């Protein structure tokens, strides 16, 4: 359900009232509150009491969220969650670690503590899918049969899109990436590296002029907007905010450049226009559109770009790289993937029902699916509700009642103390509350920083959000 908004209607809102609204709605806002799907936080159909073997693969946000929801919609089902990770990461918190506002261990929980009762947790990896025989093969537990399979393996980061860059280079020679983590090991080293990287930029800029580059890849990325977070926060930190409150404004001595392979900053046209307007306010920030980073010389600190058929060289002092994403290798040869086109190799699902078209007892959720929707926690929550209700209906022999509308949400930090809550679908903006989602606000910053992590672990991971 789209909600109209008018800023004039909010002018009389007192700060206390706004905080009250934030408290009431924070849980919903984590993943989209009152859109056409997520308005139904309970089952929209009756739970099925039928018995079935349901296997869920993946212990990240998608895997645990959908496990909790399916446990509710199919209470008599035998549910098995296959996940290798002992530790579960709240990956959205990595930017706040980089910003100096979270500690790394604040974003971690033991996976077994998040798994619902009456769910069998196998700490193992799937090595092969056999959808034609309704089985998955694991490293330690052999073959696991299923009646229904939900694939929630996420995606893998790929830094090889830049020639001359290896993942081991991150944290050295002025190179950072806030994304870098190991979800299987429960490590988020990119957040710590990026925090030191920001501090080092500030320190070096006090002595001399600095050139800072931010580079995005072609194709989809995880957490659309995280590179913009780093760009905005780095510039605000140079202004003297954040980790350096009341510090000297050093922005005139630092040139920040974000390279984008296309002409846009963000998938939503409305949010894209708003972000471009925000960036016009910063005289020291340049957006290099249609510039694709091809190669770096780490020793000489030179970046080589492809632009309109030409090679463009830029020297730099510091570089932040957004990784490309790819589907997990275990999907290869599974018969479950998109065979041709833009999403080749990703898990193929119907964009509305989230069922695989060749094997309708197989569902997909989260970053692994080959859809145009953003790879975000908000998208996952919407998708989990769809799968929850649709599996219950199928068990009862009924038509699937729920469809996914492509919703996603990204809280873009435009400075310390301001967030643009970008809620959208392919059809347009999809705001939860009657506030313009293209306008940065303190209320979204406070909610994202102080409430969302608690809501994530306490509600979303429990299937209650």
CSV table of C-alpha atoms in Angstrom, one decimal, residues 122-452:
chain,number,residue,atom,x,y,z
A,122,UNK,CA,22.8,-29.1,10.8
A,123,UNK,CA,26.1,-27.2,10.9
A,124,UNK,CA,27.2,-28.3,7.5
A,125,UNK,CA,27.5,-27.2,3.9
A,126,UNK,CA,25.5,-28.3,0.9
A,127,UNK,CA,27.8,-29.7,-1.8
A,128,UNK,CA,25.3,-30.5,-4.5
A,129,UNK,CA,21.6,-30.1,-5.3
A,130,UNK,CA,19.5,-32.9,-6.8
A,131,UNK,CA,16.1,-31.3,-7.4
A,132,UNK,CA,15.0,-34.1,-9.7
A,133,UNK,CA,15.2,-36.6,-6.8
A,134,UNK,CA,14.3,-34.0,-4.1
A,135,UNK,CA,17.6,-34.3,-2.2
A,136,UNK,CA,20.5,-32.1,-1.2
A,137,UNK,CA,24.0,-33.5,-0.6
A,138,UNK,CA,26.0,-32.2,2.4
A,139,UNK,CA,29.7,-32.5,3.4
A,140,UNK,CA,29.2,-34.3,6.7
A,141,UNK,CA,25.6,-35.6,6.8
A,142,UNK,CA,25.2,-37.1,3.4
A,143,UNK,CA,22.0,-36.9,1.5
A,144,UNK,CA,19.1,-35.0,3.0
A,145,UNK,CA,15.6,-35.6,1.4
A,146,UNK,CA,12.9,-33.0,1.2
A,147,UNK,CA,9.4,-32.4,0.1
A,148,UNK,CA,10.0,-28.7,-0.1
A,149,UNK,CA,13.4,-26.8,-0.4
A,150,UNK,CA,14.1,-23.2,0.4
A,151,UNK,CA,17.4,-21.9,-0.9
A,152,UNK,CA,18.7,-18.9,1.1
A,153,UNK,CA,22.5,-19.1,0.5
A,154,UNK,CA,23.1,-15.5,-0.2
A,155,UNK,CA,25.8,-14.3,-2.6
A,156,UNK,CA,29.6,-14.2,-2.6
A,157,UNK,CA,31.7,-11.1,-2.9
A,158,UNK,CA,34.1,-10.8,-5.9
A,159,UNK,CA,36.9,-8.3,-5.8
A,160,UNK,CA,38.5,-9.7,-9.0
A,161,UNK,CA,36.5,-7.3,-11.1
A,162,UNK,CA,39.4,-4.9,-10.6
A,163,UNK,CA,42.6,-6.1,-12.2
A,164,UNK,CA,45.5,-5.8,-9.8
A,165,UNK,CA,43.3,-6.0,-6.7
A,166,UNK,CA,43.2,-9.1,-4.4
A,167,UNK,CA,41.1,-9.4,-1.4
A,168,UNK,CA,44.3,-9.6,0.7
A,169,UNK,CA,45.1,-6.0,-0.4
A,170,UNK,CA,42.2,-4.6,1.6
A,171,UNK,CA,43.7,-2.8,4.6
A,172,UNK,CA,47.0,-2.1,2.8
A,173,UNK,CA,48.3,0.7,0.6
A,174,UNK,CA,45.3,3.0,1.3
A,175,UNK,CA,42.7,0.4,0.1
A,176,UNK,CA,39.5,-0.3,2.1
A,177,UNK,CA,36.1,-2.0,1.6
A,178,UNK,CA,33.4,-1.7,4.3
A,179,UNK,CA,31.7,-4.8,2.8
A,180,UNK,CA,34.5,-7.3,3.4
A,181,UNK,CA,33.4,-10.1,5.7
A,182,UNK,CA,33.4,-13.8,6.2
A,183,UNK,CA,29.8,-14.9,7.1
A,184,UNK,CA,30.9,-18.5,7.6
A,185,UNK,CA,33.5,-17.5,10.2
A,186,UNK,CA,31.5,-14.6,11.7
A,187,UNK,CA,34.2,-12.0,10.8
A,188,UNK,CA,33.6,-8.5,9.5
A,189,UNK,CA,37.2,-7.2,9.0
A,190,UNK,CA,36.1,-4.7,6.4
A,191,UNK,CA,34.3,-2.6,9.0
A,192,UNK,CA,37.4,-2.3,11.3
A,193,UNK,CA,39.6,-1.6,8.3
A,194,UNK,CA,37.3,1.1,7.1
A,195,UNK,CA,37.2,2.8,10.5
A,196,UNK,CA,41.0,3.0,10.5
A,197,UNK,CA,40.9,4.1,6.9
A,198,UNK,CA,38.6,7.0,7.7
A,199,UNK,CA,40.8,8.1,10.6
A,200,UNK,CA,43.9,7.9,8.5
A,201,UNK,CA,42.3,10.1,5.7
A,202,UNK,CA,41.5,12.7,8.3
A,203,UNK,CA,45.0,12.6,9.8
A,204,UNK,CA,46.7,12.8,6.4
A,205,UNK,CA,44.5,15.6,5.3
A,206,UNK,CA,45.6,17.7,8.2
A,207,UNK,CA,49.1,17.6,6.7
A,208,UNK,CA,48.5,17.8,3.0
A,209,UNK,CA,45.9,17.6,0.2
A,210,UNK,CA,44.4,14.1,-0.4
A,211,UNK,CA,42.7,12.3,-3.3
A,212,UNK,CA,40.1,9.7,-2.2
A,213,UNK,CA,38.4,7.4,-4.8
A,214,UNK,CA,35.3,5.3,-4.4
A,215,UNK,CA,34.6,2.7,-7.1
A,216,UNK,CA,31.4,0.7,-7.8
A,217,UNK,CA,31.2,-2.3,-10.2
A,218,UNK,CA,28.9,-3.1,-13.0
A,219,UNK,CA,25.8,-5.1,-12.1
A,220,UNK,CA,24.0,-5.7,-8.8
A,221,UNK,CA,25.7,-5.1,-5.5
A,222,UNK,CA,24.7,-6.1,-2.0
A,223,UNK,CA,23.2,-3.3,0.1
A,224,UNK,CA,22.8,-0.8,-2.6
A,225,UNK,CA,24.0,2.5,-1.2
A,226,UNK,CA,26.8,1.4,1.1
A,227,UNK,CA,29.4,3.0,-1.0
A,228,UNK,CA,27.4,6.2,-0.9
A,229,UNK,CA,27.3,5.8,2.9
A,230,UNK,CA,31.1,5.7,3.0
A,231,UNK,CA,31.4,8.7,0.6
A,232,UNK,CA,28.9,10.9,2.6
A,233,UNK,CA,30.3,9.9,6.0
A,234,UNK,CA,33.9,10.4,4.9
A,235,UNK,CA,33.1,13.9,3.7
A,236,UNK,CA,31.2,14.7,6.9
A,237,UNK,CA,34.1,13.4,9.0
A,238,UNK,CA,36.4,15.7,7.1
A,239,UNK,CA,34.1,18.5,7.9
A,240,UNK,CA,34.7,17.7,11.6
A,241,UNK,CA,31.7,15.7,12.5
A,242,UNK,CA,31.2,12.1,13.6
A,243,UNK,CA,34.4,10.7,15.1
A,244,UNK,CA,35.8,14.2,15.1
A,245,UNK,CA,33.1,16.3,16.5
A,246,UNK,CA,33.9,20.0,16.5
A,247,UNK,CA,37.0,19.3,14.5
A,248,UNK,CA,38.5,21.6,11.9
A,249,UNK,CA,36.8,21.6,8.5
A,250,UNK,CA,39.3,20.0,6.1
A,251,UNK,CA,37.0,19.4,3.1
A,252,UNK,CA,38.8,22.0,0.9
A,253,UNK,CA,42.0,19.9,1.2
A,254,UNK,CA,40.4,16.6,0.1
A,255,UNK,CA,39.0,15.7,-3.3
A,256,UNK,CA,36.5,12.8,-3.2
A,257,UNK,CA,35.5,11.0,-6.4
A,258,UNK,CA,32.9,8.2,-6.9
A,259,UNK,CA,33.1,6.3,-10.1
A,260,UNK,CA,29.9,4.8,-11.5
A,261,UNK,CA,29.8,2.6,-14.6
A,262,UNK,CA,26.4,4.0,-15.6
A,263,UNK,CA,24.5,7.3,-15.5
A,264,UNK,CA,22.7,6.7,-12.2
A,265,UNK,CA,23.5,6.5,-8.5
A,266,UNK,CA,20.5,4.5,-7.4
A,267,UNK,CA,17.9,2.1,-9.0
A,268,UNK,CA,14.9,4.3,-8.0
A,269,UNK,CA,14.7,7.4,-10.2
A,270,UNK,CA,13.2,9.5,-7.4
A,271,UNK,CA,15.9,8.5,-4.9
A,272,UNK,CA,18.6,9.0,-7.7
A,273,UNK,CA,17.5,12.6,-8.3
A,274,UNK,CA,17.5,13.3,-4.5
A,275,UNK,CA,21.0,11.9,-4.1
A,276,UNK,CA,22.3,13.9,-7.0
A,277,UNK,CA,20.8,17.0,-5.4
A,278,UNK,CA,22.5,16.2,-2.1
A,279,UNK,CA,25.9,15.7,-3.7
A,280,UNK,CA,25.7,19.0,-5.6
A,281,UNK,CA,26.0,20.7,-2.1
A,282,UNK,CA,29.5,19.3,-1.7
A,283,UNK,CA,32.1,21.2,-3.7
A,284,UNK,CA,34.8,18.7,-3.1
A,285,UNK,CA,32.9,15.6,-4.4
A,286,UNK,CA,32.9,14.6,-8.0
A,287,UNK,CA,30.8,11.8,-9.5
A,288,UNK,CA,32.5,10.2,-12.5
A,289,UNK,CA,29.6,8.7,-14.4
A,290,UNK,CA,30.2,6.1,-17.1
A,291,UNK,CA,33.6,5.4,-15.6
A,292,UNK,CA,34.4,1.8,-14.9
A,293,UNK,CA,37.4,1.0,-12.8
A,294,UNK,CA,39.5,-1.6,-14.8
A,295,UNK,CA,42.8,-1.8,-13.1
A,296,UNK,CA,44.9,-0.4,-10.3
A,297,UNK,CA,48.6,0.0,-9.7
A,298,UNK,CA,48.8,-0.4,-6.0
A,299,UNK,CA,52.5,0.6,-5.7
A,300,UNK,CA,52.1,3.9,-7.6
A,301,UNK,CA,48.5,4.3,-6.5
A,302,UNK,CA,47.1,4.9,-9.9
A,303,UNK,CA,43.5,3.9,-11.0
A,304,UNK,CA,42.8,3.1,-14.6
A,305,UNK,CA,39.2,3.6,-15.8
A,306,UNK,CA,37.4,2.8,-19.0
A,307,UNK,CA,35.4,5.8,-20.3
A,308,UNK,CA,33.8,6.1,-23.7
A,309,UNK,CA,36.3,3.7,-25.2
A,310,UNK,CA,39.3,5.5,-23.7
A,311,UNK,CA,41.6,4.7,-20.7
A,312,UNK,CA,41.5,7.4,-18.0
A,313,UNK,CA,44.2,7.5,-15.3
A,314,UNK,CA,43.7,9.0,-11.9
A,315,UNK,CA,46.2,9.1,-9.0
A,316,UNK,CA,44.9,8.5,-5.5
A,317,UNK,CA,45.9,8.4,-1.9
A,318,UNK,CA,43.0,6.3,-0.7
A,319,UNK,CA,40.6,3.9,-2.5
A,320,UNK,CA,37.3,2.3,-1.4
A,321,UNK,CA,36.1,-0.6,-3.5
A,322,UNK,CA,32.6,-2.0,-3.6
A,323,UNK,CA,32.8,-5.7,-4.5
A,324,UNK,CA,30.8,-7.3,-7.3
A,325,UNK,CA,28.6,-10.1,-6.3
A,326,UNK,CA,28.2,-13.6,-7.7
A,327,UNK,CA,26.1,-16.7,-7.0
A,328,UNK,CA,27.6,-19.4,-4.8
A,329,UNK,CA,29.5,-22.0,-6.9
A,330,UNK,CA,27.4,-24.8,-5.4
A,331,UNK,CA,24.5,-23.7,-7.7
A,332,UNK,CA,26.5,-24.6,-10.8
A,333,UNK,CA,25.0,-27.6,-12.6
A,334,UNK,CA,22.1,-27.7,-10.2
A,335,UNK,CA,19.4,-27.2,-12.8
A,336,UNK,CA,18.0,-24.4,-10.6
A,337,UNK,CA,19.6,-21.4,-12.2
A,338,UNK,CA,18.8,-18.8,-14.8
A,339,UNK,CA,20.3,-20.1,-18.0
A,340,UNK,CA,20.6,-16.9,-20.1
A,341,UNK,CA,20.4,-13.2,-19.8
A,342,UNK,CA,21.2,-10.6,-17.1
A,343,UNK,CA,20.8,-13.0,-14.2
A,344,UNK,CA,22.5,-16.0,-15.7
A,345,UNK,CA,23.8,-18.3,-12.9
A,346,UNK,CA,21.6,-16.9,-10.2
A,347,UNK,CA,18.8,-19.0,-8.6
A,348,UNK,CA,15.7,-18.8,-10.9
A,349,UNK,CA,12.4,-18.0,-9.3
A,350,UNK,CA,9.1,-16.6,-10.3
A,351,UNK,CA,9.3,-12.9,-9.5
A,352,UNK,CA,6.0,-13.0,-7.7
A,353,UNK,CA,5.6,-16.5,-6.1
A,354,UNK,CA,9.4,-17.1,-5.6
A,355,UNK,CA,9.1,-20.6,-6.8
A,356,UNK,CA,11.5,-22.2,-9.2
A,357,UNK,CA,9.7,-22.6,-12.6
A,358,UNK,CA,11.1,-26.1,-13.3
A,359,UNK,CA,10.8,-27.4,-9.7
A,360,UNK,CA,7.8,-25.7,-8.0
A,361,UNK,CA,8.6,-27.3,-4.6
A,362,UNK,CA,11.8,-25.3,-4.6
A,363,UNK,CA,11.7,-21.7,-3.4
A,364,UNK,CA,14.4,-19.0,-3.3
A,365,UNK,CA,14.9,-16.0,-1.0
A,366,UNK,CA,17.4,-13.2,-0.5
A,367,UNK,CA,20.5,-12.3,-2.3
A,368,UNK,CA,20.8,-15.5,-4.2
A,369,UNK,CA,17.7,-15.0,-6.4
A,370,UNK,CA,17.9,-13.6,-9.9
A,371,UNK,CA,15.6,-10.7,-9.5
A,372,UNK,CA,15.8,-7.0,-10.2
A,373,UNK,CA,14.8,-6.1,-6.6
A,374,UNK,CA,17.6,-4.8,-4.3
A,375,UNK,CA,19.6,-7.2,-2.2
A,376,UNK,CA,18.5,-6.0,1.2
A,377,UNK,CA,17.1,-7.0,4.5
A,378,UNK,CA,13.8,-5.3,3.6
A,379,UNK,CA,13.5,-7.4,0.4
A,380,UNK,CA,14.2,-10.5,2.5
A,381,UNK,CA,11.4,-9.8,5.0
A,382,UNK,CA,8.9,-9.3,2.2
A,383,UNK,CA,10.0,-12.5,0.5
A,384,UNK,CA,9.8,-14.5,3.8
A,385,UNK,CA,6.2,-13.5,4.3
A,386,UNK,CA,5.4,-14.6,0.7
A,387,UNK,CA,7.1,-18.0,1.2
A,388,UNK,CA,5.5,-18.5,4.6
A,389,UNK,CA,2.0,-18.2,3.3
A,390,UNK,CA,2.5,-19.9,0.0
A,391,UNK,CA,4.0,-23.0,1.5
A,392,UNK,CA,1.1,-23.3,3.9
A,393,UNK,CA,-1.3,-23.0,1.0
A,394,UNK,CA,0.5,-25.5,-1.1
A,395,UNK,CA,0.4,-28.0,1.8
A,396,UNK,CA,-3.3,-27.6,1.9
A,397,UNK,CA,-3.6,-28.1,-1.9
A,398,UNK,CA,-4.7,-24.4,-2.4
A,399,UNK,CA,-3.5,-21.8,-4.8
A,400,UNK,CA,-0.7,-19.6,-3.6
A,401,UNK,CA,-2.2,-16.4,-2.0
A,402,UNK,CA,0.8,-14.1,-1.8
A,403,UNK,CA,3.0,-12.3,-4.4
A,404,UNK,CA,6.2,-10.3,-4.0
A,405,UNK,CA,6.0,-6.8,-5.4
A,406,UNK,CA,9.8,-6.2,-5.6
A,407,UNK,CA,10.0,-4.0,-2.5
A,408,UNK,CA,13.4,-3.1,-1.1
A,409,UNK,CA,14.8,-0.5,1.4
A,410,UNK,CA,18.2,1.1,1.9
A,411,UNK,CA,18.9,3.6,4.7
A,412,UNK,CA,21.5,5.9,3.0
A,413,UNK,CA,23.5,7.9,5.5
A,414,UNK,CA,23.9,11.3,3.9
A,415,UNK,CA,25.9,12.6,6.9
A,416,UNK,CA,26.3,11.9,10.6
A,417,UNK,CA,22.8,12.3,12.0
A,418,UNK,CA,20.9,12.0,8.7
A,419,UNK,CA,19.5,9.1,6.8
A,420,UNK,CA,17.5,9.0,3.5
A,421,UNK,CA,15.2,6.0,4.0
A,422,UNK,CA,15.0,4.8,0.4
A,423,UNK,CA,11.9,2.5,0.2
A,424,UNK,CA,10.9,1.6,-3.3
A,425,UNK,CA,9.6,-1.0,-5.7
A,426,UNK,CA,10.1,-1.2,-9.5
A,427,UNK,CA,6.9,0.8,-9.8
A,428,UNK,CA,8.0,3.7,-7.7
A,429,UNK,CA,8.5,4.9,-4.1
A,430,UNK,CA,6.9,2.8,-1.4
A,431,UNK,CA,7.1,4.8,1.9
A,432,UNK,CA,6.0,3.3,5.1
A,433,UNK,CA,5.0,6.6,6.8
A,434,UNK,CA,3.7,9.9,5.4
A,435,UNK,CA,7.2,11.3,5.0
A,436,UNK,CA,9.1,12.0,1.8
A,437,UNK,CA,11.5,9.0,1.5
A,438,UNK,CA,13.8,11.1,-0.7
A,439,UNK,CA,14.6,13.6,2.1
A,440,UNK,CA,17.3,12.8,4.7
A,441,UNK,CA,16.0,13.0,8.2
A,442,UNK,CA,17.3,12.7,11.7
A,443,UNK,CA,14.5,10.5,12.7
A,444,UNK,CA,15.6,7.7,10.3
A,445,UNK,CA,19.2,8.1,11.6
A,446,UNK,CA,18.1,7.6,15.2
A,447,UNK,CA,15.9,4.7,14.2
A,448,UNK,CA,18.6,3.0,12.1
A,449,UNK,CA,21.4,3.5,14.6
A,450,UNK,CA,19.6,2.9,17.9
A,451,UNK,CA,16.6,0.6,17.2
A,452,UNK,CA,17.2,-1.5,14.1
